[in-house]
Amino acid sequence: MPFALSTERERETADIFSRYPNKLAACIPLLHLCQEQNGWISDEVIQFVAERCEVSTAHVQGVVTFYTLFNQKPVGKHQIWVCRTLSCALRGSDQIARHLQKKLGVHIGETTKDGLFTLREAECLAACGQGPMMLIDKTYHENLTPEKVDKILDELTGEAK
Amino acid sequence: MLKPVQILTRNYGLPESWTLQVYQSQGGYQSAKKALSWPQAQVIEEVKKANLRGRGGAGFPAGIKWSFMRPHPTKPAYLVVNADEGEPGTFKDRTIMERDPHRLIEGCMIGCRGVGAHTAYIYVRHELHLAKDRLWAAIREARSAGILGPRPFGVDYPVDVQVHTGAGAYICGEETSLLNSLEGKRGEPRFRPPFPAQFGLFGCPTTVNNVETIATTPSIIEMGGEAFSRQSELHHLGDGGSRLFGVSGHVRTPGIYEACIGLTLRELIYDLGGGLPEGTKLMAIIPGGSSCPVLRAEEIVNAPDDKAILHPWHGKSILDVPIGVDTMRELGTMAGTTCAIVLSDKACPVRALHNLVRFYAHESCGQCTPCREGVGWMGRIMGKLVEGKGSIEELDMLYDIASNIMGNTICAFGEAAAMPMIGFLRKFRPELVQYLHTGGKSSTGGLAL
């Protein structure tokens, strides 16, 4: 079935296109908008964005595969990105990543069986002074300890029930 | 010398510092009003006098960059703000966008005047959701107050600002890659020439500046370029004013601090960063983001020639040299974003290097062969070395691979990936050799304390 945006998001597309002198430039913002709704970039989403931006699906596919944040397959409800780069590593991000894997019962890159969390490693997220840190969906969680991680995850799990 | 100031950060502590009301109550937008009433050349002249060196890492004088812009008979000009902060160790621009977004918008208005543009795009990395929200809210406030729009302050010079986001690619912090990304393409760097000032965004004359660079311009217009520059101890080297310094890693109070240029590494680590945790000693510093070659704590300045930039510090510890674009270059490293990563003697240099090599291996865009193949190769060798396997010959091979990336790529990512490798190999060779000889047993442990 062809992909379609919700009425509310559809309204947003007009605003997005108005920011640029051509349609192609809207490609990345449109992909974000679609991913927000769909969770990942399916072939149907690529088709949709290509038509809207008046470019080939090959172009959109090229864009999708270039950027880390576009999910090329379905992911969990919550996206966990734990930073592993030097400043965070110096403050214990290894321990946080191990704790997350143990607690969720998944390896880096995997999604929990209940489909609630996808755990991934991130490269520097510009929070070096507050490491170790992780990004969950749209929120930065900083100065992490294993206890703090537990509390954050328990809250998110609680909400889902 | 440590001279803390609150110029860029003056609103940081105020409640609701991100709102138009608070920003204007602190005199906000007066500089933009002034700059829009000036001729373009005067704006550029003031920024030149300020000796504002680009805050994104390269340290190019902003006023000179602006003067490269020539009006095109048919095409518009653009100002693009690089807010794709992703250099490991760097976390300063985020504070500006989150806590004082109006300062950046005001800077965009001044920048637009300076380069002859009417539209500014702020390219924010997608992960910085709060920064994006605060910027959009600030833009909406400024538009409805008539500050942004067809006639800001009644002056016939339309200015609008847009926010654009990437999708997770370090390379998009490289200016031509950023432009491609903004155009809706893969973020692969472009050949230069043509430079962005001739053929930039959508093929139009474009200037790309860092967030902090642009956010500093309101203070320059307010104080006057000369007065701004003279705050710096390196004013005579054309490195003016005050800037944000960051410190992370093994220090007690990591964070972002504003100070006049002239601040030394020692002051950054011990006075602002609170020194190292109990029971540890300073081993090494990466002065301005992960791409800057590492310095060892015990290094001494060697500049006997009295004409050398570093001569005043000849024979002194490198920790006592002011952090400036030229002083750090003379030390064989870079001031970069002046956000330092501090490693204590409890950190294993081999693991630190492995951590950084993994970063570059992940982030190469893959366009140029030396970089694409080189960073992966270095990553594989380091993966082996960190396990205590591998040979001395492979250390030399790492040096060769890094040297073959340098200068052989379209963009500076190649250098950025090679320099930390070469830096560690030069400064930590005894430790690397020892690590190999003992099969990794000589390691001081991991990275965290």
Coordinates of C-alpha atoms in Angstrom, one line a residue:
Chain A
M1 CA 0.0 0.0 0.0
P2 CA 1.4 3.5 -0.8
F3 CA 2.6 5.5 2.2
A4 CA 0.6 8.5 3.3
L5 CA 1.2 11.1 6.0
S6 CA -1.4 11.8 8.7
T7 CA -3.4 15.0 8.1
E8 CA -1.5 16.9 10.7
R9 CA 1.9 15.9 9.3
E10 CA 0.7 16.6 5.8
R11 CA 0.0 20.2 6.8
E12 CA 3.6 20.4 8.0
T13 CA 5.0 19.5 4.6
A14 CA 3.8 22.8 3.1
D15 CA 5.8 24.6 5.8
I16 CA 8.9 22.5 5.0
F17 CA 8.8 23.1 1.3
S18 CA 8.4 26.9 1.9
R19 CA 11.8 27.0 3.5
Y20 CA 13.8 26.2 0.4
P21 CA 14.1 27.4 -3.2
N22 CA 13.7 23.9 -4.6
K23 CA 11.9 20.7 -3.7
L24 CA 15.0 18.5 -3.4
A25 CA 16.2 20.3 -0.3
A26 CA 13.1 19.2 1.5
C27 CA 14.2 15.5 1.2
I28 CA 15.9 15.1 4.6
P29 CA 13.2 17.0 6.6
L30 CA 10.5 14.9 4.8
L31 CA 12.3 11.7 5.6
H32 CA 12.4 12.7 9.2
L33 CA 8.7 13.5 9.2
C34 CA 7.9 10.1 7.6
Q35 CA 10.1 8.2 10.0
E36 CA 8.4 9.9 13.0
Q37 CA 5.1 8.4 11.8
N38 CA 6.3 5.1 10.4
G39 CA 9.2 4.3 12.7
W40 CA 11.5 3.4 9.8
I41 CA 12.1 4.2 6.1
S42 CA 10.3 1.5 4.0
D43 CA 10.3 1.3 0.2
E44 CA 6.9 2.9 0.3
V45 CA 8.3 5.9 2.2
I46 CA 11.1 6.2 -0.3
Q47 CA 8.6 6.2 -3.1
F48 CA 6.5 8.8 -1.3
V49 CA 9.4 11.2 -0.6
A50 CA 10.8 10.8 -4.2
E51 CA 7.4 11.8 -5.6
R52 CA 7.1 14.8 -3.4
C53 CA 10.7 16.0 -4.0
E54 CA 10.4 15.2 -7.7
V55 CA 13.6 13.1 -7.7
S56 CA 14.3 9.4 -8.4
T57 CA 13.8 6.8 -5.7
A58 CA 17.5 5.9 -6.3
H59 CA 18.4 9.4 -5.1
V60 CA 16.3 9.1 -1.9
Q61 CA 17.6 5.6 -1.3
G62 CA 21.1 7.0 -1.5
V63 CA 20.3 9.7 1.0
V64 CA 18.7 7.1 3.4
T65 CA 21.7 4.8 3.3
F66 CA 24.1 7.7 3.9
Y67 CA 22.8 8.9 7.3
T68 CA 23.0 6.9 10.5
L69 CA 19.6 8.1 11.9
F70 CA 17.4 6.8 9.1
N71 CA 16.3 3.3 10.1
Q72 CA 16.4 0.9 7.2
K73 CA 14.4 -1.7 9.0
P74 CA 11.8 -1.6 11.7
V75 CA 13.0 -0.7 15.2
G76 CA 11.6 -0.6 18.7
K77 CA 9.2 1.9 20.2
H78 CA 12.0 3.7 22.0
Q79 CA 15.4 4.4 20.5
I80 CA 18.3 4.3 22.9
W81 CA 21.6 5.7 21.7
V82 CA 24.4 5.3 24.2
C83 CA 27.5 7.4 23.5
R84 CA 30.8 5.5 23.3
T85 CA 33.3 8.1 22.2
L86 CA 36.3 9.2 24.2
S87 CA 35.0 11.8 26.6
C88 CA 32.1 9.5 27.7
A89 CA 34.4 6.5 27.7
L90 CA 36.7 8.3 30.1
R91 CA 33.8 8.6 32.5
G92 CA 32.4 5.1 32.3
S93 CA 30.3 4.7 29.2
D94 CA 31.5 1.1 28.9
Q95 CA 29.9 0.3 32.1
I96 CA 26.7 2.0 31.1
A97 CA 26.6 0.1 27.8
R98 CA 27.2 -3.2 29.5
H99 CA 24.5 -2.4 32.0
L100 CA 22.0 -1.5 29.3
Q101 CA 22.7 -4.8 27.4
K102 CA 22.3 -6.9 30.5
K103 CA 19.2 -5.1 31.7
L104 CA 17.5 -5.2 28.3
G105 CA 18.8 -8.6 27.4
V106 CA 20.0 -7.5 24.0
H107 CA 23.3 -6.7 22.3
I108 CA 24.2 -3.4 20.8
G109 CA 22.2 -3.0 17.6
E110 CA 19.3 -5.2 18.7
T111 CA 15.7 -4.7 19.7
T112 CA 14.1 -6.2 22.8
K113 CA 11.6 -9.0 22.2
D114 CA 8.7 -6.9 23.4
G115 CA 9.6 -4.4 20.7
L116 CA 9.9 -1.6 23.3
F117 CA 13.6 -0.7 23.0
T118 CA 16.3 -0.6 20.3
L119 CA 19.7 -0.2 21.8
R120 CA 22.5 1.3 19.7
E121 CA 25.9 2.9 20.3
A122 CA 26.3 6.5 19.2
E123 CA 29.3 8.5 18.3
C124 CA 29.8 11.8 20.2
L125 CA 26.5 13.5 20.9
A126 CA 28.0 16.8 22.1
A127 CA 27.5 16.2 25.8
C128 CA 31.1 15.5 26.7
G129 CA 31.0 17.5 29.9
Q130 CA 28.0 15.5 31.2
G131 CA 29.1 12.0 30.3
P132 CA 28.4 9.2 30.4
M133 CA 25.2 9.9 28.5
M134 CA 22.5 8.4 26.3
L135 CA 19.8 9.8 24.1
I136 CA 16.4 8.2 24.3
D137 CA 14.1 9.3 21.5
K138 CA 14.3 13.1 21.9
T139 CA 15.7 13.4 25.4
Y140 CA 19.3 13.6 26.6
H141 CA 20.0 11.7 29.8
E142 CA 23.4 12.8 31.3
N143 CA 25.8 12.0 34.1
L144 CA 24.5 8.4 34.1
T145 CA 25.0 5.7 36.7
P146 CA 23.6 2.2 36.5
E147 CA 20.9 3.2 39.1
K148 CA 19.9 6.2 37.0
V149 CA 19.6 4.0 33.9
D150 CA 17.4 1.6 35.8
K151 CA 15.1 4.4 36.9
I152 CA 14.8 5.8 33.4
L153 CA 14.1 2.5 31.8
D154 CA 11.6 1.4 34.5
E155 CA 9.7 4.6 33.9
L156 CA 9.5 4.0 30.2
T157 CA 8.5 0.4 30.6
G158 CA 5.9 1.4 33.2
E159 CA 4.4 3.9 30.7
A160 CA 4.1 1.2 28.1
K161 CA 2.0 -1.1 30.3
Chain B
M1 CA 46.0 34.4 32.2
L2 CA 42.6 33.4 33.4
K3 CA 40.2 36.3 32.9
P4 CA 36.7 34.9 33.2
V5 CA 34.1 37.0 31.3
Q6 CA 30.4 36.9 30.6
I7 CA 29.9 38.2 27.2
L8 CA 28.6 35.2 25.2
T9 CA 27.3 33.5 28.3
R10 CA 25.9 36.6 30.0
N11 CA 22.3 35.3 29.8
Y12 CA 23.0 31.7 30.6
G13 CA 22.0 31.8 34.2
L14 CA 18.8 33.8 33.8
P15 CA 15.4 32.1 34.1
E16 CA 13.8 31.6 30.7
S17 CA 17.0 32.9 29.1
W18 CA 15.8 31.5 25.8
T19 CA 12.8 33.9 25.5
L20 CA 12.6 37.1 23.5
Q21 CA 11.5 39.0 26.5
V22 CA 14.5 38.1 28.6
Y23 CA 16.9 38.6 25.7
Q24 CA 15.6 42.1 24.9
S25 CA 15.6 43.0 28.6
Q26 CA 19.4 42.5 28.5
G27 CA 19.8 44.8 25.5
G28 CA 19.2 42.1 22.9
Y29 CA 18.8 42.9 19.2
Q30 CA 20.3 46.4 19.6
S31 CA 23.5 45.3 17.7
A32 CA 21.4 43.9 14.8
K33 CA 19.6 47.1 14.6
K34 CA 22.8 49.0 14.5
A35 CA 24.4 46.7 11.9
L36 CA 21.5 46.7 9.6
S37 CA 21.7 50.5 9.4
W38 CA 25.4 50.3 8.5
P39 CA 26.8 49.7 5.0
Q40 CA 28.0 46.2 4.5
A41 CA 31.7 47.2 4.4
Q42 CA 31.5 48.7 7.8
V43 CA 30.1 45.5 9.3
I44 CA 32.9 43.5 7.8
E45 CA 35.5 46.1 8.9
E46 CA 34.3 45.8 12.5
V47 CA 34.5 42.0 12.5
K48 CA 37.9 42.2 11.0
K49 CA 39.0 44.6 13.7
A50 CA 37.7 42.1 16.3
N51 CA 40.2 39.5 15.1
L52 CA 37.4 37.0 15.4
R53 CA 39.0 33.6 14.5
G54 CA 36.5 31.0 13.4
R55 CA 35.3 29.0 16.4
G56 CA 34.5 25.8 14.5
G57 CA 38.1 24.5 14.6
A58 CA 40.0 25.9 11.7
G59 CA 40.4 29.3 13.2
F60 CA 40.1 31.2 9.9
P61 CA 39.5 35.0 10.5
A62 CA 35.7 35.5 10.1
G63 CA 36.0 39.1 8.8
I64 CA 38.2 38.0 6.0
K65 CA 35.9 35.1 5.1
W66 CA 33.0 37.5 4.9
S67 CA 35.0 39.8 2.6
F68 CA 35.3 37.0 0.0
M69 CA 31.6 37.4 -0.8
R70 CA 30.9 39.2 -4.0
P71 CA 27.3 40.1 -5.1
H72 CA 26.1 37.9 -8.0
P73 CA 24.1 39.7 -10.7
T74 CA 21.2 37.1 -10.6
K75 CA 21.7 34.8 -7.6
P76 CA 21.0 35.5 -4.0
A77 CA 23.7 35.0 -1.3
Y78 CA 23.3 32.8 1.8
L79 CA 24.6 32.6 5.3
V80 CA 24.9 29.1 6.6
V81 CA 25.5 28.4 10.3
N82 CA 27.3 25.2 11.1
A83 CA 25.6 23.8 14.2
D84 CA 26.5 20.1 13.4
E85 CA 28.5 20.0 16.5
G86 CA 30.0 16.5 16.5
E87 CA 33.7 16.7 17.1
P88 CA 34.4 14.4 20.0
G89 CA 35.1 16.5 23.1
T90 CA 33.2 19.5 21.8
F91 CA 30.0 20.5 23.4
K92 CA 29.9 24.3 23.4
D93 CA 27.6 25.3 20.5
R94 CA 24.8 23.3 22.1
T95 CA 24.8 25.6 25.1
I96 CA 24.4 28.7 23.0
M97 CA 21.4 27.2 21.1
E98 CA 19.7 25.8 24.2
R99 CA 20.3 28.7 26.5
D100 CA 20.5 31.8 24.3
P101 CA 19.0 31.0 20.9
H102 CA 18.2 34.7 20.3
R103 CA 21.9 35.6 20.4
L104 CA 22.4 33.2 17.5
I105 CA 19.5 34.7 15.6
E106 CA 20.8 38.2 16.2
G107 CA 24.2 37.0 15.0
C108 CA 22.5 35.7 11.9
M109 CA 21.1 39.1 11.1
I110 CA 24.5 40.7 11.5
G111 CA 26.1 37.9 9.5
C112 CA 23.5 38.3 6.7
R113 CA 24.3 42.0 6.6
G114 CA 28.0 41.2 6.5
V115 CA 27.9 38.8 3.6
G116 CA 25.0 40.4 1.8
A117 CA 22.5 37.7 2.4
H118 CA 18.8 37.8 3.2
T119 CA 18.4 34.2 4.3
A120 CA 20.4 32.3 6.9
Y121 CA 20.1 28.5 7.4
I122 CA 21.2 27.0 10.7
Y123 CA 22.2 23.4 10.1
V124 CA 21.6 21.7 13.4
R125 CA 22.5 18.1 14.0
H126 CA 19.3 16.1 14.3
E127 CA 20.1 14.7 17.8
L128 CA 20.0 18.1 19.4
H129 CA 16.2 18.2 19.8
L130 CA 16.1 20.8 22.6
A131 CA 18.4 23.1 20.6
K132 CA 16.1 22.8 17.5
D133 CA 13.0 23.5 19.5
R134 CA 14.5 26.5 21.2
L135 CA 15.7 27.9 17.9
W136 CA 12.4 27.4 16.1
A137 CA 10.6 29.0 19.1
A138 CA 13.0 32.0 19.0
I139 CA 12.6 32.4 15.3
R140 CA 8.8 32.4 15.6
E141 CA 9.0 35.0 18.4
A142 CA 11.4 37.2 16.4
R143 CA 9.1 36.9 13.3
S144 CA 6.0 37.9 15.1
A145 CA 7.8 40.8 16.7
G146 CA 8.8 42.0 13.3
I147 CA 12.5 41.5 14.1
L148 CA 12.9 38.9 11.4
G149 CA 10.9 39.6 8.2
P150 CA 10.7 42.1 5.4
R151 CA 11.6 45.3 7.4
P152 CA 13.5 44.5 10.6
F153 CA 13.5 47.7 12.8
G154 CA 12.0 49.6 9.8
V155 CA 15.1 49.1 7.8
D156 CA 14.6 48.0 4.2
Y157 CA 16.8 44.9 4.5
P158 CA 14.7 41.7 4.8
V159 CA 16.2 38.9 6.8
D160 CA 14.8 35.4 7.6
V161 CA 16.3 32.5 9.4
Q162 CA 15.5 28.8 8.8
V163 CA 16.6 25.7 10.8
H164 CA 17.6 22.6 8.9
T165 CA 18.7 19.3 10.4
G166 CA 21.0 16.6 9.3
A167 CA 20.5 12.9 10.1
G168 CA 23.5 11.7 12.0
A169 CA 26.8 12.2 10.0
Y170 CA 29.9 13.7 11.5
I171 CA 31.1 14.5 8.0
C172 CA 28.3 17.1 7.6
G173 CA 30.3 19.4 9.9
E174 CA 32.6 19.8 6.9
E175 CA 31.3 22.9 5.1
T176 CA 30.8 21.6 1.6
S177 CA 29.4 18.3 2.8
L178 CA 27.0 20.3 5.0
L179 CA 25.9 22.3 1.9
N180 CA 25.2 19.1 0.0
S181 CA 23.2 17.8 3.0
L182 CA 21.3 21.0 3.1
E183 CA 20.4 20.6 -0.6
G184 CA 18.9 17.2 0.1
K185 CA 21.8 15.1 -1.0
R186 CA 24.3 12.6 0.5
G187 CA 26.7 14.6 2.7
E188 CA 29.7 14.1 0.6
P189 CA 32.3 16.9 0.5
R190 CA 32.8 18.9 -2.7
F191 CA 35.9 19.7 -4.6
R192 CA 37.3 23.2 -4.1
P193 CA 37.6 25.4 -6.1
P194 CA 35.0 26.6 -6.6
F195 CA 34.8 27.8 -3.0
P196 CA 31.4 28.3 -1.3
A197 CA 31.9 32.1 -1.5
Q198 CA 31.6 31.7 -5.3
F199 CA 29.5 28.5 -5.7
G200 CA 27.9 27.4 -2.4
L201 CA 24.4 26.6 -1.3
F202 CA 22.1 26.0 -4.4
G203 CA 25.0 27.2 -6.5
C204 CA 24.9 30.7 -4.9
P205 CA 27.6 32.7 -3.0
T206 CA 27.6 31.3 0.5
T207 CA 29.4 31.8 3.7
V208 CA 29.5 29.0 6.3
N209 CA 30.3 30.0 9.9
N210 CA 30.3 28.1 13.2
V211 CA 27.5 28.8 15.8
E212 CA 29.8 30.5 18.3
T213 CA 31.5 32.6 15.6
I214 CA 28.1 34.0 14.6
A215 CA 26.8 34.3 18.2
T216 CA 29.8 36.4 19.1
T217 CA 29.1 39.1 16.5
P218 CA 26.4 40.9 18.5
S219 CA 29.0 41.6 21.2
I220 CA 31.5 42.7 18.6
I221 CA 29.1 45.3 17.3
E222 CA 28.1 46.3 20.8
M223 CA 31.7 46.7 22.2
G224 CA 33.4 47.7 19.0
G225 CA 35.7 45.3 17.2
E226 CA 38.9 46.8 18.6
A227 CA 37.8 46.7 22.2
F228 CA 36.5 43.1 21.8
S229 CA 39.9 42.0 20.3
R230 CA 41.9 43.7 23.0
Q231 CA 40.5 41.5 25.7
S232 CA 42.7 38.8 24.4
E233 CA 46.3 38.4 25.4
L234 CA 47.0 37.2 21.8
H235 CA 45.5 40.3 20.3
H236 CA 48.9 40.9 18.7
L237 CA 48.7 37.6 16.9
G238 CA 45.3 38.5 15.4
D239 CA 43.5 36.2 17.8
G240 CA 41.0 38.4 19.5
G241 CA 38.4 38.5 22.2
S242 CA 36.9 35.9 24.5
R243 CA 35.6 32.5 23.7
L244 CA 34.0 29.4 25.1
F245 CA 36.4 26.8 26.5
G246 CA 35.4 23.3 27.3
V247 CA 37.0 20.6 29.4
S248 CA 36.0 16.9 29.7
G249 CA 37.4 13.6 30.7
H250 CA 39.4 13.2 33.9
V251 CA 38.7 16.4 35.6
R252 CA 36.5 17.2 38.6
T253 CA 34.3 19.8 37.1
P254 CA 34.0 19.2 33.4
G255 CA 32.0 21.9 31.5
I256 CA 31.9 24.9 29.3
Y257 CA 33.5 28.1 30.6
E258 CA 33.9 31.5 29.0
A259 CA 37.2 33.3 29.3
C260 CA 39.4 35.8 27.4
I261 CA 41.8 34.3 25.0
G262 CA 45.1 34.0 26.9
L263 CA 43.8 31.2 29.1
T264 CA 46.4 28.5 29.4
L265 CA 45.9 24.7 29.3
R266 CA 46.9 24.6 33.0
E267 CA 44.2 27.2 33.9
L268 CA 41.6 25.3 31.8
I269 CA 42.4 22.0 33.5
Y270 CA 43.1 23.1 37.1
D271 CA 41.2 26.3 37.6
L272 CA 38.2 25.8 35.5
G273 CA 38.2 22.0 35.3
G274 CA 38.9 21.7 39.0
G275 CA 42.0 19.6 38.5
L276 CA 42.2 15.8 38.3
P277 CA 40.5 13.4 40.6
E278 CA 42.2 12.3 43.8
G279 CA 45.0 9.9 43.2
T280 CA 45.5 10.6 39.5
K281 CA 48.0 12.7 37.6
L282 CA 47.8 14.5 34.3
M283 CA 49.1 12.4 31.5
A284 CA 47.9 13.9 28.3
I285 CA 45.6 16.6 26.8
I286 CA 43.8 16.6 23.5
P287 CA 43.4 20.4 23.3
G288 CA 40.5 21.2 21.0
G289 CA 38.5 18.2 19.9
S290 CA 39.6 14.7 19.0
S291 CA 41.2 15.6 15.7
C292 CA 43.9 17.7 17.4
P293 CA 47.2 15.8 18.0
V294 CA 47.7 14.9 21.6
L295 CA 50.1 16.7 24.0
R296 CA 51.9 15.1 26.9
A297 CA 51.8 16.8 30.2
E298 CA 55.6 16.9 30.7
E299 CA 56.3 18.5 27.3
I300 CA 58.5 21.7 27.4
V301 CA 58.3 24.5 24.8
N302 CA 61.3 24.6 22.6
A303 CA 61.5 28.0 20.8
P304 CA 65.0 29.5 21.2
D305 CA 64.5 31.8 18.2
D306 CA 63.4 35.1 19.6
K307 CA 61.2 35.7 16.5
A308 CA 59.3 32.5 17.2
I309 CA 55.7 32.9 18.3
L310 CA 56.3 30.6 21.2
H311 CA 59.6 32.3 22.3
P312 CA 58.1 34.0 25.3
W313 CA 57.4 30.5 26.7
H314 CA 60.7 29.0 25.7
G315 CA 61.8 26.5 28.3
K316 CA 58.4 26.5 30.1
S317 CA 55.8 23.8 30.3
I318 CA 53.4 23.6 27.4
L319 CA 50.6 23.9 30.0
D320 CA 51.6 27.5 30.4
V321 CA 51.1 28.5 26.8
P322 CA 47.9 30.5 26.1
I323 CA 45.4 28.5 24.0
G324 CA 45.3 30.3 20.7
V325 CA 45.0 29.3 17.0
D326 CA 48.7 30.2 16.3
T327 CA 50.2 29.2 19.6
M328 CA 48.7 25.7 19.5
R329 CA 49.7 25.3 15.8
E330 CA 53.3 26.1 16.8
L331 CA 53.1 23.4 19.5
G332 CA 52.3 20.9 16.7
T333 CA 48.7 20.6 17.5
M334 CA 45.6 22.8 17.1
A335 CA 43.4 25.0 19.2
G336 CA 40.4 23.5 17.3
T337 CA 37.2 24.2 19.2
T338 CA 39.2 24.8 22.5
C339 CA 37.3 22.0 24.1
A340 CA 40.0 19.9 25.7
I341 CA 39.9 16.2 26.6
V342 CA 41.9 15.4 29.6
L343 CA 43.5 11.9 30.2
S344 CA 45.0 11.0 33.6
D345 CA 47.7 8.5 34.2
K346 CA 45.0 5.9 34.9
A347 CA 43.8 6.0 31.3
C348 CA 45.3 3.6 28.8
P349 CA 46.7 5.5 25.8
V350 CA 46.3 2.5 23.6
R351 CA 42.6 2.2 24.4
A352 CA 42.1 5.9 24.0
L353 CA 43.6 5.8 20.5
H354 CA 41.5 2.7 19.7
N355 CA 38.4 4.6 20.8
L356 CA 39.2 7.5 18.5
V357 CA 40.2 5.4 15.5
R358 CA 36.8 3.6 15.8
F359 CA 35.1 7.0 15.6
Y360 CA 36.9 7.9 12.4
A361 CA 36.4 4.5 10.9
H362 CA 32.6 4.9 11.4
E363 CA 32.4 8.4 10.1
S364 CA 34.4 8.4 6.9
C365 CA 31.9 9.3 4.1
G366 CA 33.7 6.8 1.8
Q367 CA 34.2 9.1 -1.1
C368 CA 38.0 9.1 -1.3
T369 CA 40.0 5.8 -1.4
P370 CA 42.8 6.8 1.0
C371 CA 40.4 7.8 3.7
R372 CA 37.7 5.1 3.2
E373 CA 40.2 2.3 3.1
G374 CA 42.8 3.9 5.4
V375 CA 40.5 4.5 8.4
G376 CA 39.0 1.0 8.2
W377 CA 42.5 -0.5 8.0
M378 CA 43.8 1.5 11.0
G379 CA 40.6 0.5 12.8
R380 CA 41.3 -3.2 12.2
I381 CA 45.0 -3.0 13.2
M382 CA 44.1 -1.1 16.4
G383 CA 41.4 -3.6 17.2
K384 CA 44.2 -6.3 17.1
L385 CA 46.7 -4.2 19.0
V386 CA 44.3 -3.4 21.8
E387 CA 43.9 -7.2 22.3
G388 CA 47.6 -7.3 22.9
K389 CA 48.2 -9.0 19.5
G390 CA 50.1 -7.5 16.6
S391 CA 53.7 -6.5 15.8
I392 CA 56.0 -3.6 16.0
E393 CA 55.9 -3.5 12.2
E394 CA 52.2 -2.8 12.4
L395 CA 52.9 0.3 14.4
D396 CA 55.0 1.6 11.5
M397 CA 52.3 0.5 9.2
L398 CA 49.8 2.6 11.1
Y399 CA 52.1 5.6 10.6
D400 CA 52.3 4.9 6.9
I401 CA 48.6 4.5 6.5
A402 CA 47.9 7.8 8.3
S403 CA 50.6 9.6 6.4
N404 CA 49.1 8.4 3.1
I405 CA 45.7 9.7 4.1
M406 CA 47.1 13.2 4.9
G407 CA 46.7 15.5 1.9
N408 CA 45.2 12.9 -0.4
T409 CA 41.5 13.5 0.2
I410 CA 38.9 16.0 -1.0
C411 CA 38.2 17.3 2.5
A412 CA 40.0 17.8 5.8
F413 CA 38.3 14.7 7.3
G414 CA 41.4 12.7 6.1
E415 CA 43.7 14.9 8.1
A416 CA 41.3 14.9 11.0
A417 CA 41.5 11.1 11.1
A418 CA 45.2 10.9 10.5
M419 CA 46.4 13.5 12.9
P420 CA 45.3 11.9 16.1
M421 CA 46.9 8.6 15.0
I422 CA 50.2 10.3 14.1
G423 CA 50.1 12.3 17.3
F424 CA 49.6 9.2 19.5
L425 CA 52.3 7.3 17.6
R426 CA 54.8 10.1 18.2
K427 CA 54.0 10.8 21.8
F428 CA 53.2 7.4 23.1
R429 CA 55.4 5.1 21.1
P430 CA 57.2 3.7 24.3
E431 CA 53.8 2.8 25.8
L432 CA 52.5 1.3 22.6
V433 CA 55.7 -0.9 22.2
Q434 CA 55.5 -1.9 25.9
Y435 CA 51.9 -2.8 25.4
L436 CA 52.7 -5.0 22.5
H437 CA 55.7 -6.7 24.2
T438 CA 53.6 -7.6 27.3
G439 CA 50.6 -8.7 25.3
G440 CA 48.6 -5.8 26.7
K441 CA 49.5 -6.5 30.3
S442 CA 51.3 -3.2 30.7
S443 CA 48.0 -1.4 30.3
T444 CA 47.0 0.9 33.1
G445 CA 43.5 -0.5 32.7
G446 CA 40.7 0.9 30.8
L447 CA 39.6 4.5 30.2
A448 CA 37.2 5.2 33.0
L449 CA 38.7 5.7 36.5

